[in-house]
Amino acid sequence: RAEGDRREALVDPGRDFSYQTRVVIEAEGGGTYPLAVGGGGDIELSVARALPPLVTLSNPTNGAVVLAGERVNIVADASAPDGTVSQVEFYLSGFRPSVVTNPPFVLPMTFSNRFGVGIQAWVTDNHGLRTGSDPLWIQVRWPGPPNDDFANRVNFTGSFVTVTGSTANATLEPGENSPLSGGSAWWAWTAPESADFTITAVSPIGYRPTLAVFTGSTLADLNLITNAYGGDDLTNSSARVVFRAEAGTTYPIAASSG
């Protein structure tokens, strides 16, 4: 038998990491409502004259990439329409749950290894009602090289010159139209004279370097001049291109190895 109160009808099919299903109904005082519950095993059935609390994860966003060793704040926005928020629990795959009892409901985290992390928040109000947020996933990766982004490309010049660097953990930027599918680090070579030049990328044995040379000054207007892939066997650890360069022209160079 339900006490007199009006409530907005809502069905929550339990799209979360729990084993709960919940309905919110508009009940009439004195009305008797038969309840049928399916499923196997023991069941706990509870009734509360209150709307359930609400919770969403506002940071990070689903699919976000987080650098290992970098602090990230996991932020839950929680409210209780018919009461007060007692606590917010943060569940992260591979970690013990963390509880925050006072707003703002923020969990600072620093991840040390590269892996995918599932995140969900659960809010509990003063009536004992619990609600889970939609789960989200983030990807933790190790920091890339300093010249991972085109904007941070390393400039150099010379007719006979060698520069060094690393492509470890390099990524592809949004909008990067490059034949290097596994991630790239960037350099920019300015030709000191008009002539035929050979550019070679060499990696340790066991890695397959790739190399691409462009013209253009922004990521959006790059034009591929030439590119090369290293050998498929463990004895060939270099990629080489030969092209005609024009004096004073700067050629962005993308390289990767894997």
mmCIF file of N, CA, C and O in Angstrom, residues 59-61 64-67 69-75 92 106-111 117 119 138 140:
data_model
loop_
_atom_site.group_PDB
_atom_site.id
_atom_site.type_symbol
_atom_site.label_atom_id
_atom_site.label_comp_id
_atom_site.label_asym_id
_atom_site.label_seq_id
_atom_site.Cartn_x
_atom_site.Cartn_y
_atom_site.Cartn_z
ATOM 1 N N ASN A 59 33.967 14.618 -15.693
ATOM 2 C CA ASN A 59 35.380 14.616 -16.078
ATOM 3 C C ASN A 59 36.021 13.332 -15.554
ATOM 4 O O ASN A 59 35.750 12.948 -14.410
ATOM 5 N N PRO A 60 36.818 12.662 -16.391
ATOM 6 C CA PRO A 60 37.122 12.930 -17.802
ATOM 7 C C PRO A 60 35.967 12.522 -18.697
ATOM 8 O O PRO A 60 34.981 11.952 -18.222
ATOM 9 N N THR A 61 36.084 12.796 -19.973
ATOM 10 C CA THR A 61 35.061 12.391 -20.924
ATOM 11 C C THR A 61 35.320 10.966 -21.387
ATOM 12 O O THR A 61 36.445 10.461 -21.311
ATOM 13 N N ALA A 64 38.596 9.508 -23.312
ATOM 14 C CA ALA A 64 39.717 10.430 -23.137
ATOM 15 C C ALA A 64 41.028 9.667 -22.996
ATOM 16 O O ALA A 64 41.067 8.527 -22.514
ATOM 17 N N VAL A 65 42.099 10.297 -23.423
ATOM 18 C CA VAL A 65 43.449 9.749 -23.281
ATOM 19 C C VAL A 65 44.160 10.499 -22.169
ATOM 20 O O VAL A 65 44.206 11.735 -22.170
ATOM 21 N N VAL A 66 44.682 9.762 -21.209
ATOM 22 C CA VAL A 66 45.359 10.335 -20.047
ATOM 23 C C VAL A 66 46.798 9.849 -20.045
ATOM 24 O O VAL A 66 47.068 8.670 -20.314
ATOM 25 N N LEU A 67 47.726 10.738 -19.742
ATOM 26 C CA LEU A 67 49.133 10.362 -19.703
ATOM 27 C C LEU A 67 49.470 9.724 -18.365
ATOM 28 O O LEU A 67 49.052 10.200 -17.307
ATOM 29 N N GLY A 69 51.393 9.078 -15.118
ATOM 30 C CA GLY A 69 52.135 10.013 -14.294
ATOM 31 C C GLY A 69 51.517 11.381 -14.195
ATOM 32 O O GLY A 69 51.978 12.220 -13.412
ATOM 33 N N GLU A 70 50.471 11.639 -14.965
ATOM 34 C CA GLU A 70 49.803 12.943 -14.955
ATOM 35 C C GLU A 70 48.541 12.858 -14.102
ATOM 36 O O GLU A 70 47.752 11.925 -14.219
ATOM 37 N N ARG A 71 48.343 13.853 -13.250
ATOM 38 C CA ARG A 71 47.170 13.854 -12.379
ATOM 39 C C ARG A 71 45.917 14.176 -13.180
ATOM 40 O O ARG A 71 45.903 15.092 -14.002
ATOM 41 N N VAL A 72 44.858 13.418 -12.912
ATOM 42 C CA VAL A 72 43.558 13.674 -13.522
ATOM 43 C C VAL A 72 42.510 13.675 -12.418
ATOM 44 O O VAL A 72 42.534 12.822 -11.528
ATOM 45 N N ASN A 73 41.626 14.641 -12.444
ATOM 46 C CA ASN A 73 40.534 14.722 -11.469
ATOM 47 C C ASN A 73 39.297 14.051 -12.046
ATOM 48 O O ASN A 73 38.794 14.453 -13.098
ATOM 49 N N ILE A 74 38.814 13.023 -11.358
ATOM 50 C CA ILE A 74 37.569 12.365 -11.730
ATOM 51 C C ILE A 74 36.453 13.078 -10.976
ATOM 52 O O ILE A 74 36.436 13.086 -9.742
ATOM 53 N N VAL A 75 35.536 13.692 -11.711
ATOM 54 C CA VAL A 75 34.535 14.582 -11.127
ATOM 55 C C VAL A 75 33.144 13.994 -11.338
ATOM 56 O O VAL A 75 32.769 13.642 -12.466
ATOM 57 N N LEU A 92 36.804 2.191 -10.093
ATOM 58 C CA LEU A 92 37.719 2.171 -11.215
ATOM 59 C C LEU A 92 38.234 0.748 -11.386
ATOM 60 O O LEU A 92 38.637 0.116 -10.400
ATOM 61 N N VAL A 106 35.122 14.894 -5.996
ATOM 62 C CA VAL A 106 36.274 14.804 -6.892
ATOM 63 C C VAL A 106 37.241 13.763 -6.353
ATOM 64 O O VAL A 106 37.548 13.745 -5.150
ATOM 65 N N LEU A 107 37.727 12.903 -7.249
ATOM 66 C CA LEU A 107 38.723 11.904 -6.888
ATOM 67 C C LEU A 107 39.973 12.152 -7.720
ATOM 68 O O LEU A 107 39.990 11.890 -8.925
ATOM 69 N N PRO A 108 41.062 12.692 -7.115
ATOM 70 C CA PRO A 108 42.310 12.871 -7.867
ATOM 71 C C PRO A 108 42.984 11.508 -8.076
ATOM 72 O O PRO A 108 43.090 10.714 -7.140
ATOM 73 N N MET A 109 43.434 11.255 -9.291
ATOM 74 C CA MET A 109 44.095 9.991 -9.602
ATOM 75 C C MET A 109 45.332 10.243 -10.446
ATOM 76 O O MET A 109 45.378 11.152 -11.274
ATOM 77 N N THR A 110 46.345 9.390 -10.228
ATOM 78 C CA THR A 110 47.528 9.366 -11.073
ATOM 79 C C THR A 110 47.780 7.915 -11.457
ATOM 80 O O THR A 110 47.951 7.057 -10.581
ATOM 81 N N PHE A 111 47.781 7.626 -12.736
ATOM 82 C CA PHE A 111 47.980 6.264 -13.218
ATOM 83 C C PHE A 111 49.430 6.077 -13.634
ATOM 84 O O PHE A 111 50.024 6.959 -14.262
ATOM 85 N N VAL A 117 40.933 1.992 -18.510
ATOM 86 C CA VAL A 117 40.316 2.072 -17.184
ATOM 87 C C VAL A 117 38.825 2.351 -17.346
ATOM 88 O O VAL A 117 38.427 3.313 -18.002
ATOM 89 N N ILE A 119 35.364 3.501 -15.478
ATOM 90 C CA ILE A 119 35.044 4.355 -14.335
ATOM 91 C C ILE A 119 33.524 4.447 -14.195
ATOM 92 O O ILE A 119 32.809 4.614 -15.183
ATOM 93 N N ILE A 138 38.529 5.308 -20.165
ATOM 94 C CA ILE A 138 39.633 6.161 -20.592
ATOM 95 C C ILE A 138 40.829 5.281 -20.933
ATOM 96 O O ILE A 138 40.917 4.131 -20.504
ATOM 97 N N VAL A 140 44.936 5.101 -20.719
ATOM 98 C CA VAL A 140 46.152 5.659 -20.137
ATOM 99 C C VAL A 140 47.326 5.263 -21.027
ATOM 100 O O VAL A 140 47.488 4.080 -21.353
#
